[in-house]
RNA sequence: GGUGAGGUGGCUGAGUGGUCGAAAGCACAUGUUUGCUAAAUAUGCGUAGCCUUAACAGCUACCGAGGGUUCGAAUCCCUCCCUCACCGCCA
């Protein structure tokens, strides 16, 4: 959520910076400005009337104590009360409307975010490793995995539906080994505290991180309890500190959480995403940081480096893409995507998206810290996958496939997996 | 799910209709004093909104949440949430 004061004082600057995103938000900004005036006018009037009523009510109390008749003055105050109700209704309605509008405005792209219109303009920042060469035609993970009995799409479709998968045998074991490998790496080497959160959250948590109200069609909802299945651990973990005022010395907060993620992927059907690449449910280890405004940009670099370390240790070729203003997420101020090479696909797969949200999420969830001067300020929040499991699974299986269809397990993963190869 | 007891400021804890944003204590901050640690003493010490300002100040709201009664609610009524205890059920 953007600061209404900033919008009020620099409307043109705000519009200009939002114009670099995809979508036209100038009309919403104008509506916010108009409703802001309505709201404040009504609020001021209400407060004046409340002040009058408070003063007169006190006088009534004193008069009654002295045994005086107060019926006339009580009638007068009753009139003030009904006016307060009327103007208050107006003020509250404007307040709700203003907040709704503000929740629909995306974050301002950071100055360091490259300007561009679409994904084609995302600059490549760096590349690690090289594409592996094979003296045979590398196979797709669905072919390899199904031949080895690791993954079963038919079973997933049978018990739940399409885009759900059953891992079995060595497939399930590989998934579990990867989860443990990732959590161990981030908690013991990178200083993150492990979190295992609920997978169902209240709507206000999704508002806090930005999925609601605008992207409600992408999350699974349990209407009887008004709870949502998390689309990413970012939601429960960042919201751990919602409505809190942290002490400056607590920062940065660093959490690593493994959770399944649930996404409806509405509108994504038939987009040529075969196999494990786009599922309604997938595992992910998420990294979340809560920082001061001064350190967030440096923390984004270290967060990204922490995620990259995963691929380096597993020996998987990848590249870092920086998202341009036309392609960054709704709440993001600056984002790096990590894309791993999948030989069977002949393409790079996004396995991590590392973003700083500035104070955008913190405002939505009222997450603050007390600075050295004792002032309460909004924190900055960051998160990135460290990493998504299903696509990591794909890259691993496809990269380490052998001519005979077996899969070699990279050195770093062997102690977690408990074997050197599959098949 | 049932019954009972509770939810007040960072913490403890008063307050059952009237100048209560809320006593007191602790913690914290600052000053003073006894040449240090410590003690004593004074002052300050919640969050947000509105209106203003060079700054201060002022006003309004907030005592789990939301409604209601009233001229006036932390205090009375209703609904809900949470915590604790016991019972039932259960991985």
Short mmCIF file of C-alpha atoms (C1' of nucleotides) in Angstrom, two decimals:
data_model
loop_
_atom_site.label_atom_id
_atom_site.label_comp_id
_atom_site.label_asym_id
_atom_site.label_seq_id
_atom_site.Cartn_x
_atom_site.Cartn_y
_atom_site.Cartn_z
CA UNK A 1 0.00 0.00 0.00
CA UNK A 2 1.29 3.42 -0.90
CA UNK A 3 1.46 6.24 1.63
CA UNK A 4 -1.60 8.47 1.17
CA UNK A 5 0.48 11.47 2.20
CA UNK A 6 2.96 10.77 -0.57
CA UNK A 7 0.12 10.52 -3.07
CA UNK A 8 -1.50 13.69 -1.75
CA UNK A 9 1.72 15.67 -1.96
CA UNK A 10 3.24 14.27 -5.18
CA UNK A 11 0.39 12.93 -7.31
CA UNK A 12 2.15 13.54 -10.61
CA UNK A 13 5.33 11.84 -9.51
CA UNK A 14 3.34 8.81 -8.34
CA UNK A 15 1.46 8.56 -11.62
CA UNK A 16 4.66 8.89 -13.58
CA UNK A 17 6.37 6.09 -11.70
CA UNK A 18 3.32 3.81 -11.92
CA UNK A 19 3.15 4.49 -15.65
CA UNK A 20 6.26 2.32 -16.13
CA UNK A 21 4.25 -0.68 -14.98
CA UNK A 22 1.82 -2.56 -17.15
CA UNK A 23 -1.67 -1.21 -16.53
CA UNK A 24 -3.09 2.28 -16.18
CA UNK A 25 -3.35 3.42 -12.58
CA UNK A 26 -3.66 7.19 -13.04
CA UNK A 27 -7.48 7.09 -12.80
CA UNK A 28 -7.29 5.25 -9.47
CA UNK A 29 -4.81 7.80 -8.16
CA UNK A 30 -7.19 10.60 -9.14
CA UNK A 31 -10.08 8.89 -7.43
CA UNK A 32 -8.00 8.41 -4.29
CA UNK A 33 -7.18 12.10 -4.25
CA UNK A 34 -10.85 13.05 -4.59
CA UNK A 35 -12.05 10.67 -1.91
CA UNK A 36 -9.24 11.82 0.36
CA UNK A 37 -10.69 15.32 0.40
CA UNK A 38 -14.20 14.02 1.04
CA UNK A 39 -12.94 11.82 3.83
CA UNK A 40 -10.95 14.47 5.62
CA UNK A 41 -13.69 17.07 5.37
CA UNK A 42 -16.20 14.68 6.91
CA UNK A 43 -13.73 13.50 9.53
CA UNK A 44 -12.97 17.02 10.64
CA UNK A 45 -16.66 17.82 10.94
CA UNK A 46 -17.33 14.66 12.89
CA UNK A 47 -14.55 15.35 15.33
CA UNK A 48 -15.76 18.87 15.93
CA UNK A 49 -19.24 17.56 16.72
CA UNK A 50 -17.85 14.85 18.98
CA UNK A 51 -15.85 17.44 20.80
CA UNK A 52 -19.03 19.47 21.36
CA UNK A 53 -20.92 16.47 22.63
CA UNK A 54 -18.14 15.44 25.01
CA UNK A 55 -18.01 18.91 26.49
CA UNK A 56 -21.76 19.21 26.98
CA UNK A 57 -22.06 15.69 28.38
CA UNK A 58 -19.53 16.55 31.01
CA UNK A 59 -21.55 19.61 31.91
CA UNK A 60 -24.64 17.44 32.28
CA UNK A 61 -22.80 15.19 34.67
CA UNK A 62 -21.77 18.13 36.82
CA UNK A 63 -25.24 19.70 36.72
CA UNK A 64 -26.87 16.43 37.78
CA UNK A 65 -24.52 16.17 40.69
CA UNK A 66 -25.72 19.60 41.76
CA UNK A 67 -29.34 18.48 41.49
CA UNK A 68 -30.22 20.67 38.52
CA UNK A 69 -32.70 19.81 35.80
CA UNK A 70 -30.91 18.88 32.56
CA UNK A 71 -33.74 17.71 30.29
CA UNK A 72 -33.51 20.70 27.91
CA UNK A 73 -29.81 20.40 27.37
CA UNK A 74 -30.12 16.63 26.92
CA UNK A 75 -32.54 17.17 24.05
CA UNK A 76 -30.04 19.49 22.42
CA UNK A 77 -27.23 16.97 22.67
CA UNK A 78 -29.43 14.28 21.22
CA UNK A 79 -29.53 16.39 18.05
CA UNK A 80 -25.74 16.50 17.94
CA UNK A 81 -25.69 12.74 18.28
CA UNK A 82 -27.77 12.18 15.19
CA UNK A 83 -25.64 14.59 13.20
CA UNK A 84 -22.55 12.70 14.30
CA UNK A 85 -24.14 9.50 13.03
CA UNK A 86 -24.85 11.04 9.64
CA UNK A 87 -21.49 12.66 9.06
CA UNK A 88 -19.76 9.65 10.60
CA UNK A 89 -21.41 7.34 8.10
CA UNK A 90 -20.08 9.52 5.33
CA UNK A 91 -16.58 9.62 6.80
CA UNK A 92 -16.46 5.85 7.34
CA UNK A 93 -17.72 5.12 3.85
CA UNK A 94 -15.06 7.38 2.37
CA UNK A 95 -12.42 5.74 4.54
CA UNK A 96 -13.37 2.25 3.39
CA UNK A 97 -13.49 3.36 -0.23
CA UNK A 98 -10.12 5.03 0.04
CA UNK A 99 -8.53 1.96 1.55
CA UNK A 100 -10.04 -0.27 -1.14
CA UNK A 101 -8.60 1.99 -3.80
CA UNK A 102 -5.19 2.09 -2.16
CA UNK A 103 -5.12 -1.71 -1.93
CA UNK A 104 -5.63 -1.83 -5.69
CA UNK A 105 -2.61 0.32 -6.49
CA UNK A 106 0.63 -1.62 -7.03
CA UNK A 107 3.96 -0.72 -5.49
CA UNK A 108 6.20 1.91 -7.06
CA UNK A 109 9.08 0.28 -8.94
CA UNK A 110 12.37 1.13 -7.26
CA UNK A 111 14.67 3.62 -8.99
CA UNK A 112 17.10 0.75 -9.44
CA UNK A 113 14.49 -1.28 -11.31
CA UNK A 114 15.15 -1.23 -15.09
CA UNK A 115 12.42 0.45 -17.11
CA UNK A 116 10.73 -1.74 -19.69
CA UNK A 117 7.36 -2.84 -20.98
CA UNK A 118 7.44 -6.62 -20.95
CA UNK A 119 9.43 -9.74 -20.13
CA UNK A 120 11.38 -9.35 -23.38
CA UNK A 121 13.08 -6.32 -21.88
CA UNK A 122 14.28 -8.06 -18.70
CA UNK A 123 18.08 -7.78 -18.62
CA UNK A 124 20.20 -10.83 -17.91
CA UNK A 125 22.39 -10.01 -14.93
CA UNK A 126 24.72 -12.99 -14.76
CA UNK A 127 25.11 -16.63 -15.69
CA UNK A 128 26.56 -19.47 -13.63
CA UNK A 129 27.96 -22.62 -15.22
CA UNK A 130 27.30 -23.79 -18.73
CA UNK A 131 24.74 -25.92 -20.47
CA UNK A 132 25.73 -29.56 -20.04
CA UNK A 133 26.47 -31.59 -23.19
CA UNK A 134 25.24 -35.12 -23.79
CA UNK A 135 26.32 -37.73 -26.31
CA UNK A 136 22.71 -38.86 -26.47
CA UNK A 137 19.36 -37.12 -26.82
CA UNK A 138 18.45 -35.91 -23.30
CA UNK A 139 14.99 -36.99 -22.19
CA UNK A 140 12.20 -35.07 -20.55
CA UNK A 141 11.71 -35.52 -16.78
CA UNK A 142 8.25 -36.99 -17.31
CA UNK A 143 9.75 -39.77 -19.43
CA UNK A 144 12.63 -40.38 -17.02
CA UNK A 145 10.56 -40.05 -13.87
CA UNK A 146 7.74 -42.28 -15.02
CA UNK A 147 10.14 -44.93 -16.31
CA UNK A 148 11.83 -45.03 -12.91
CA UNK A 149 8.51 -45.03 -11.05
CA UNK A 150 9.30 -41.69 -9.35
CA UNK A 151 6.29 -39.65 -10.42
CA UNK A 152 2.73 -40.67 -11.27
CA UNK A 153 0.53 -38.11 -13.00
CA UNK A 154 -2.33 -40.56 -13.63
CA UNK A 155 -2.60 -41.25 -9.91
CA UNK A 156 -2.64 -37.53 -9.15
CA UNK A 157 -5.37 -36.93 -11.70
CA UNK A 158 -7.34 -39.89 -10.38
CA UNK A 159 -7.45 -38.89 -6.73
CA UNK A 160 -7.53 -35.11 -7.17
CA UNK A 161 -7.39 -33.82 -10.74
CA UNK A 162 -5.10 -32.67 -13.49
CA UNK A 163 -1.99 -30.77 -12.47
CA UNK A 164 -1.67 -32.81 -9.29
CA UNK A 165 1.04 -35.42 -9.01
CA UNK A 166 1.92 -38.35 -6.82
CA UNK A 167 5.59 -38.82 -6.02
CA UNK A 168 6.44 -42.38 -5.17
CA UNK A 169 9.43 -44.47 -4.17
CA UNK A 170 12.71 -42.78 -5.07
CA UNK A 171 10.75 -39.78 -6.37
CA UNK A 172 9.20 -39.15 -2.97
CA UNK A 173 12.55 -39.76 -1.36
CA UNK A 174 14.29 -37.30 -3.70
CA UNK A 175 11.69 -34.66 -2.93
CA UNK A 176 12.19 -35.18 0.81
CA UNK A 177 15.97 -35.15 0.44
CA UNK A 178 15.79 -31.82 -1.40
CA UNK A 179 13.60 -30.29 1.29
CA UNK A 180 16.04 -31.32 4.00
CA UNK A 181 19.04 -30.23 1.94
CA UNK A 182 17.57 -26.76 1.38
CA UNK A 183 16.46 -26.21 4.96
CA UNK A 184 19.78 -27.42 6.34
CA UNK A 185 21.70 -25.15 3.97
CA UNK A 186 19.75 -21.99 4.80
CA UNK A 187 19.51 -22.57 8.54
CA UNK A 188 23.06 -23.70 9.20
CA UNK A 189 24.98 -21.74 6.53
CA UNK A 190 22.90 -18.63 5.88
CA UNK A 191 21.49 -17.75 9.29
CA UNK A 192 17.78 -18.30 8.70
CA UNK A 193 15.44 -19.54 11.41
CA UNK A 194 13.32 -22.46 10.32
CA UNK A 195 9.55 -21.95 10.39
CA UNK A 196 6.84 -24.51 9.85
CA UNK A 197 3.64 -22.46 9.54
CA UNK A 198 -0.06 -23.27 9.13
CA UNK A 199 -1.05 -23.88 5.52
CA UNK A 200 -4.40 -22.16 5.97
CA UNK A 201 -4.51 -18.43 6.66
CA UNK A 202 -7.05 -15.70 7.33
CA UNK A 203 -7.94 -13.29 4.52
CA UNK A 204 -6.16 -10.38 6.21
CA UNK A 205 -2.86 -12.23 5.78
CA UNK A 206 -3.39 -12.34 2.03
CA UNK A 207 -4.27 -8.66 2.07
CA UNK A 208 -1.06 -8.05 3.99
CA UNK A 209 1.21 -9.64 1.41
CA UNK A 210 -0.85 -8.37 -1.52
CA UNK A 211 -2.65 -11.40 -2.98
CA UNK A 212 -6.00 -9.99 -1.87
CA UNK A 213 -8.17 -8.26 -2.80
CA UNK A 214 -6.98 -8.23 -6.38
CA UNK A 215 -5.87 -11.80 -7.01
CA UNK A 216 -8.47 -13.75 -5.07
CA UNK A 217 -9.19 -16.00 -8.05
CA UNK A 218 -5.70 -17.50 -7.79
CA UNK A 219 -6.03 -18.92 -4.29
CA UNK A 220 -8.06 -21.81 -2.90
CA UNK A 221 -10.68 -20.67 -0.43
CA UNK A 222 -12.57 -22.59 2.26
CA UNK A 223 -15.73 -20.48 2.57
CA UNK A 224 -17.14 -22.22 5.65
CA UNK A 225 -14.20 -21.03 7.72
CA UNK A 226 -13.13 -18.12 5.51
CA UNK A 227 -9.62 -19.55 5.34
CA UNK A 228 -7.31 -19.73 2.34
CA UNK A 229 -4.76 -22.36 1.35
CA UNK A 230 -1.43 -20.58 1.11
CA UNK A 231 -0.10 -19.94 -2.42
CA UNK A 232 3.39 -19.54 -0.91
CA UNK A 233 4.97 -19.61 2.54
CA UNK A 234 5.61 -15.89 2.05
CA UNK A 235 2.05 -15.34 3.26
CA UNK A 236 2.06 -16.96 6.70
CA UNK A 237 5.72 -16.24 7.38
CA UNK A 238 5.75 -12.52 6.53
CA UNK A 239 2.50 -12.13 8.45
CA UNK A 240 4.04 -13.65 11.56
CA UNK A 241 4.83 -10.10 12.63
CA UNK A 242 1.78 -8.30 11.28
CA UNK A 243 0.49 -5.52 13.56
CA UNK A 244 3.74 -5.59 15.50
CA UNK A 245 6.35 -3.01 16.39
CA UNK A 246 9.71 -4.77 16.31
CA UNK A 247 12.80 -3.58 18.11
CA UNK A 248 15.51 -2.29 15.77
CA UNK A 249 18.00 -4.79 17.20
CA UNK A 250 15.73 -7.68 16.16
CA UNK A 251 16.32 -6.79 12.52
CA UNK A 252 16.96 -8.28 10.11
CA UNK A 253 14.54 -11.11 10.80
CA UNK A 254 15.40 -14.08 8.57
CA UNK A 255 13.07 -17.03 8.16
CA UNK A 256 13.24 -20.14 6.02
CA UNK A 257 10.10 -22.22 5.65
CA UNK A 258 9.26 -25.36 3.77
CA UNK A 259 5.59 -25.65 2.80
CA UNK A 260 3.45 -27.04 0.05
CA UNK A 261 1.97 -24.20 -2.04
CA UNK A 262 -1.49 -24.21 -3.55
CA UNK A 263 -2.39 -22.22 -6.65
CA UNK A 264 -5.50 -22.34 -8.74
CA UNK A 265 -3.59 -21.10 -11.79
CA UNK A 266 -6.83 -19.75 -13.20
CA UNK A 267 -6.30 -18.85 -16.82
CA UNK A 268 -3.10 -20.88 -17.10
CA UNK A 269 -4.63 -24.08 -18.43
CA UNK A 270 -3.16 -25.38 -21.63
CA UNK A 271 -0.20 -23.04 -21.65
CA UNK A 272 2.12 -25.76 -22.77
CA UNK A 273 3.31 -26.56 -19.30
CA UNK A 274 3.71 -30.29 -19.23
CA UNK A 275 4.91 -32.42 -16.40
CA UNK A 276 5.90 -30.96 -13.06
CA UNK A 277 6.44 -27.43 -14.26
CA UNK A 278 3.10 -25.90 -13.37
CA UNK A 279 1.11 -27.72 -10.70
CA UNK A 280 -1.79 -26.72 -8.46
CA UNK A 281 0.23 -28.00 -5.53
CA UNK A 282 4.00 -27.92 -5.24
CA UNK A 283 6.63 -27.86 -2.53
CA UNK A 284 8.81 -24.85 -1.91
CA UNK A 285 11.34 -23.58 0.58
CA UNK A 286 10.80 -19.88 0.99
CA UNK A 287 13.19 -17.28 2.41
CA UNK A 288 11.72 -14.21 4.10
CA UNK A 289 13.51 -11.19 5.51
CA UNK A 290 12.20 -8.25 7.49
CA UNK A 291 14.69 -5.38 7.49
CA UNK A 292 15.12 -1.66 8.05
CA UNK A 293 14.66 0.64 5.03
CA UNK A 294 18.39 1.35 5.05
CA UNK A 295 19.49 -2.25 4.51
CA UNK A 296 16.82 -3.74 2.29
CA UNK A 297 18.61 -3.32 -1.02
CA UNK A 298 21.76 -5.00 0.29
CA UNK A 299 19.61 -7.73 1.82
CA UNK A 300 18.02 -8.39 -1.56
CA UNK A 301 21.47 -9.15 -2.95
CA UNK A 302 22.30 -11.52 -0.11
CA UNK A 303 18.89 -13.19 -0.31
CA UNK A 304 19.44 -13.81 -4.01
CA UNK A 305 22.95 -15.12 -3.34
CA UNK A 306 21.51 -17.51 -0.72
CA UNK A 307 19.08 -18.92 -3.27
CA UNK A 308 21.79 -19.16 -5.93
CA UNK A 309 23.94 -21.18 -3.57
CA UNK A 310 21.42 -24.01 -3.86
CA UNK A 311 21.99 -24.36 -7.58
CA UNK A 312 25.73 -23.96 -7.26
CA UNK A 313 25.99 -26.77 -4.71
CA UNK A 314 23.84 -29.00 -6.90
CA UNK A 315 25.90 -28.10 -9.95
CA UNK A 316 22.98 -26.80 -11.97
CA UNK A 317 23.51 -24.22 -14.67
CA UNK A 318 21.42 -21.08 -14.16
CA UNK A 319 21.05 -17.43 -15.05
CA UNK A 320 19.83 -14.37 -13.17
CA UNK A 321 17.27 -12.15 -14.85
CA UNK A 322 16.26 -8.81 -13.46
CA UNK A 323 12.60 -8.00 -14.00
CA UNK A 324 11.86 -4.68 -15.66
CA UNK A 325 9.15 -2.28 -14.48
CA UNK A 326 6.64 -3.77 -16.92
CA UNK A 327 7.13 -7.29 -15.56
CA UNK A 328 7.62 -7.03 -11.78
CA UNK A 329 4.95 -8.33 -9.43
CA UNK A 330 2.18 -6.22 -7.98
CA UNK A 331 3.84 -5.53 -4.64
CA UNK A 332 7.45 -5.70 -5.71
CA UNK A 333 9.84 -2.74 -5.95
CA UNK A 334 12.67 -4.78 -7.49
CA UNK A 335 12.93 -8.44 -8.44
CA UNK A 336 15.56 -10.94 -9.57
CA UNK A 337 14.43 -14.20 -11.09
CA UNK A 338 16.68 -17.23 -10.96
CA UNK A 339 16.23 -19.55 -13.92
CA UNK A 340 17.73 -23.01 -13.96
CA UNK A 341 18.58 -24.88 -17.13
CA UNK A 342 16.49 -27.97 -17.87
CA UNK A 343 18.16 -30.00 -20.65
CA UNK A 344 15.11 -32.15 -21.35
CA UNK A 345 13.00 -29.05 -21.86
CA UNK A 346 15.74 -27.18 -23.69
CA UNK A 347 14.76 -24.11 -21.72
CA UNK A 348 15.36 -22.21 -18.50
CA UNK A 349 12.85 -22.67 -15.66
CA UNK A 350 12.09 -20.05 -13.04
CA UNK A 351 12.93 -21.64 -9.69
CA UNK A 352 13.15 -18.51 -7.61
CA UNK A 353 11.89 -14.97 -7.61
CA UNK A 354 13.67 -12.72 -5.13
CA UNK A 355 12.01 -9.41 -4.37
CA UNK A 356 12.10 -6.47 -2.08
CA UNK A 357 8.74 -4.92 -1.39
CA UNK A 358 10.07 -1.84 0.33
CA UNK A 359 7.45 -0.81 2.90
CA UNK A 360 4.57 -1.79 0.62
CA UNK A 361 3.62 -5.01 2.42
CA UNK A 362 4.57 -3.58 5.81
CA UNK A 363 1.99 -0.81 5.38
CA UNK A 364 -0.67 -3.29 4.40
CA UNK A 365 0.01 -5.40 7.48
CA UNK A 366 1.02 -2.54 9.78
CA UNK A 367 4.45 -4.01 10.46
CA UNK A 368 6.80 -1.49 12.05
CA UNK A 369 9.97 -1.16 14.06
CA UNK A 370 11.14 1.39 16.60
CA UNK A 371 14.23 3.18 15.32
CA UNK A 372 17.15 4.61 17.31
CA UNK A 373 15.23 7.84 17.95
CA UNK A 374 12.27 5.88 19.28
CA UNK A 375 10.17 6.64 16.22
CA UNK A 376 7.97 3.96 14.74
CA UNK A 377 8.73 3.33 11.09
CA UNK A 378 7.53 0.76 8.60
CA UNK A 379 9.84 -2.18 8.03
CA UNK A 380 10.91 -3.39 4.64
CA UNK A 381 10.02 -6.94 3.63
CA UNK A 382 11.72 -9.28 1.19
CA UNK A 383 11.24 -12.81 0.05
CA UNK A 384 12.51 -15.29 -2.45
CA UNK A 385 12.19 -18.96 -3.16
CA UNK A 386 15.10 -20.95 -1.92
CA UNK A 387 13.94 -22.70 -4.09
CA UNK A 388 10.79 -24.11 -5.69
CA UNK A 389 11.03 -27.89 -5.46
CA UNK A 390 9.14 -29.26 -8.43
CA UNK A 391 11.16 -27.35 -10.99
CA UNK A 392 14.37 -28.05 -9.12
CA UNK A 393 13.38 -31.72 -9.33
CA UNK A 394 12.93 -31.33 -13.08
CA UNK A 395 16.31 -29.65 -13.59
CA UNK A 396 18.09 -32.16 -11.40
CA UNK A 397 16.62 -35.23 -13.05
CA UNK A 398 17.12 -33.87 -16.55
CA UNK A 399 20.65 -32.59 -15.91
CA UNK A 400 21.95 -35.73 -14.21
CA UNK A 401 20.31 -38.27 -16.48
CA UNK A 402 22.57 -40.95 -17.91
CA UNK A 403 22.43 -42.67 -21.28
CA UNK A 404 20.79 -45.71 -19.67
CA UNK A 405 17.99 -43.61 -18.16
CA UNK A 406 19.36 -43.66 -14.63
CA UNK A 407 19.86 -40.48 -12.61
CA UNK A 408 23.09 -39.58 -10.86
CA UNK A 409 22.69 -37.84 -7.51
CA UNK A 410 25.06 -34.86 -7.16
CA UNK A 411 27.64 -35.11 -4.41
CA UNK A 412 26.10 -32.44 -2.17
CA UNK A 413 22.77 -34.26 -2.01
CA UNK A 414 24.00 -37.80 -1.43
CA UNK A 415 24.07 -37.74 2.34
CA UNK A 416 20.49 -36.46 2.36
CA UNK A 417 19.30 -38.88 -0.32
CA UNK A 418 21.26 -41.86 0.90
CA UNK A 419 22.37 -43.17 -2.49
CA UNK A 420 24.53 -42.13 -5.44
CA UNK A 421 22.07 -42.82 -8.21
CA UNK A 422 18.53 -43.74 -9.10
CA UNK A 423 17.91 -46.63 -11.47
"C1'" G B 1 -18.30 -29.88 21.00
"C1'" G B 2 -19.87 -29.00 26.59
"C1'" U B 3 -19.14 -26.34 31.31
"C1'" G B 4 -16.59 -22.70 34.14
"C1'" A B 5 -13.07 -18.49 34.63
"C1'" G B 6 -10.78 -14.67 32.11
"C1'" G B 7 -9.17 -10.90 28.08
"C1'" U B 8 -7.37 -3.12 30.61
"C1'" G B 9 -0.96 0.58 28.34
"C1'" G B 10 6.00 -3.19 27.37
"C1'" C B 11 4.69 -6.24 32.03
"C1'" U B 12 1.87 -6.69 36.84
"C1'" G B 13 -2.68 -4.75 38.20
"C1'" A B 14 -6.93 -1.03 40.03
"C1'" G B 15 -11.25 0.69 38.03
"C1'" U B 16 -19.37 -1.75 37.50
"C1'" G B 17 -22.40 4.67 33.96
"C1'" G B 18 -20.10 11.04 34.35
"C1'" U B 19 -13.80 16.01 33.84
"C1'" C B 20 -10.76 7.86 32.84
"C1'" G B 21 -6.41 7.41 27.96
"C1'" A B 22 -7.34 5.17 32.27
"C1'" A B 23 -4.71 4.67 39.81
"C1'" A B 24 -0.47 2.16 41.57
"C1'" G B 25 3.90 -0.74 40.93
"C1'" C B 26 7.68 -2.69 37.64
"C1'" A B 27 10.46 -1.79 33.30
"C1'" C B 28 12.37 2.14 30.23
"C1'" A B 29 14.33 7.42 29.11
"C1'" U B 30 16.22 12.03 30.87
"C1'" G B 31 17.79 15.45 34.78
"C1'" U B 32 19.45 16.24 39.95
"C1'" U B 33 22.09 14.46 44.17
"C1'" U B 34 25.64 11.23 47.26
"C1'" G B 35 33.37 11.34 44.14
"C1'" C B 36 32.46 4.86 40.81
"C1'" U B 37 28.69 -0.02 40.67
"C1'" A B 38 24.18 0.99 43.25
"C1'" A B 39 20.51 3.88 45.88
"C1'" A B 40 17.41 8.34 46.38
"C1'" U B 41 14.58 12.02 43.92
"C1'" A B 42 12.10 14.77 39.88
"C1'" U B 43 10.14 14.58 35.16
"C1'" G B 44 8.79 11.94 31.04
"C1'" C B 45 7.18 7.42 28.89
"C1'" G B 46 1.01 3.90 24.14
"C1'" U B 47 -1.10 3.89 18.97
"C1'" A B 48 -3.46 6.27 15.13
"C1'" G B 49 -6.44 10.08 12.69
"C1'" C B 50 -7.84 15.25 12.07
"C1'" C B 51 -6.41 20.37 12.25
"C1'" U B 52 -2.33 23.21 12.37
"C1'" U B 53 2.90 24.84 13.06
"C1'" A B 54 9.23 27.24 12.40
"C1'" A B 55 8.15 24.54 16.75
"C1'" C B 56 4.92 23.57 20.71
"C1'" A B 57 0.09 22.84 21.39
"C1'" G B 58 -5.06 21.39 20.33
"C1'" C B 59 -9.06 18.05 19.03
"C1'" U B 60 -10.91 12.91 18.03
"C1'" A B 61 -10.72 7.68 18.45
"C1'" C B 62 -8.81 3.27 20.71
"C1'" C B 63 -9.50 -0.71 27.75
"C1'" G B 64 -10.03 -8.59 22.75
"C1'" A B 65 -13.48 -7.56 18.00
"C1'" G B 66 -18.19 -5.94 16.20
"C1'" G B 67 -23.09 -4.24 17.24
"C1'" G B 68 -26.74 -2.06 20.87
"C1'" U B 69 -28.69 1.03 25.18
"C1'" U B 70 -27.55 6.26 26.96
"C1'" C B 71 -26.98 13.21 26.82
"C1'" G B 72 -22.56 10.30 28.30
"C1'" A B 73 -19.81 3.29 28.21
"C1'" A B 74 -13.42 0.37 30.14
"C1'" U B 75 -17.96 0.03 33.19
"C1'" C B 76 -24.80 -2.19 31.20
"C1'" C B 77 -26.93 -5.64 27.00
"C1'" C B 78 -26.12 -8.90 22.47
"C1'" U B 79 -22.96 -11.61 18.98
"C1'" C B 80 -18.23 -13.30 17.83
"C1'" C B 81 -12.88 -14.31 18.66
"C1'" C B 82 -8.94 -15.72 21.79
"C1'" U B 83 -6.63 -17.68 26.46
"C1'" C B 84 -6.81 -20.96 30.76
"C1'" A B 85 -9.08 -25.23 33.52
"C1'" C B 86 -12.06 -29.64 33.54
"C1'" C B 87 -15.14 -33.06 30.55
"C1'" G B 88 -16.12 -35.36 25.69
"C1'" C B 89 -13.81 -36.56 21.02
"C1'" C B 90 -9.48 -37.19 18.18
"C1'" A B 91 -3.96 -37.67 14.72
#
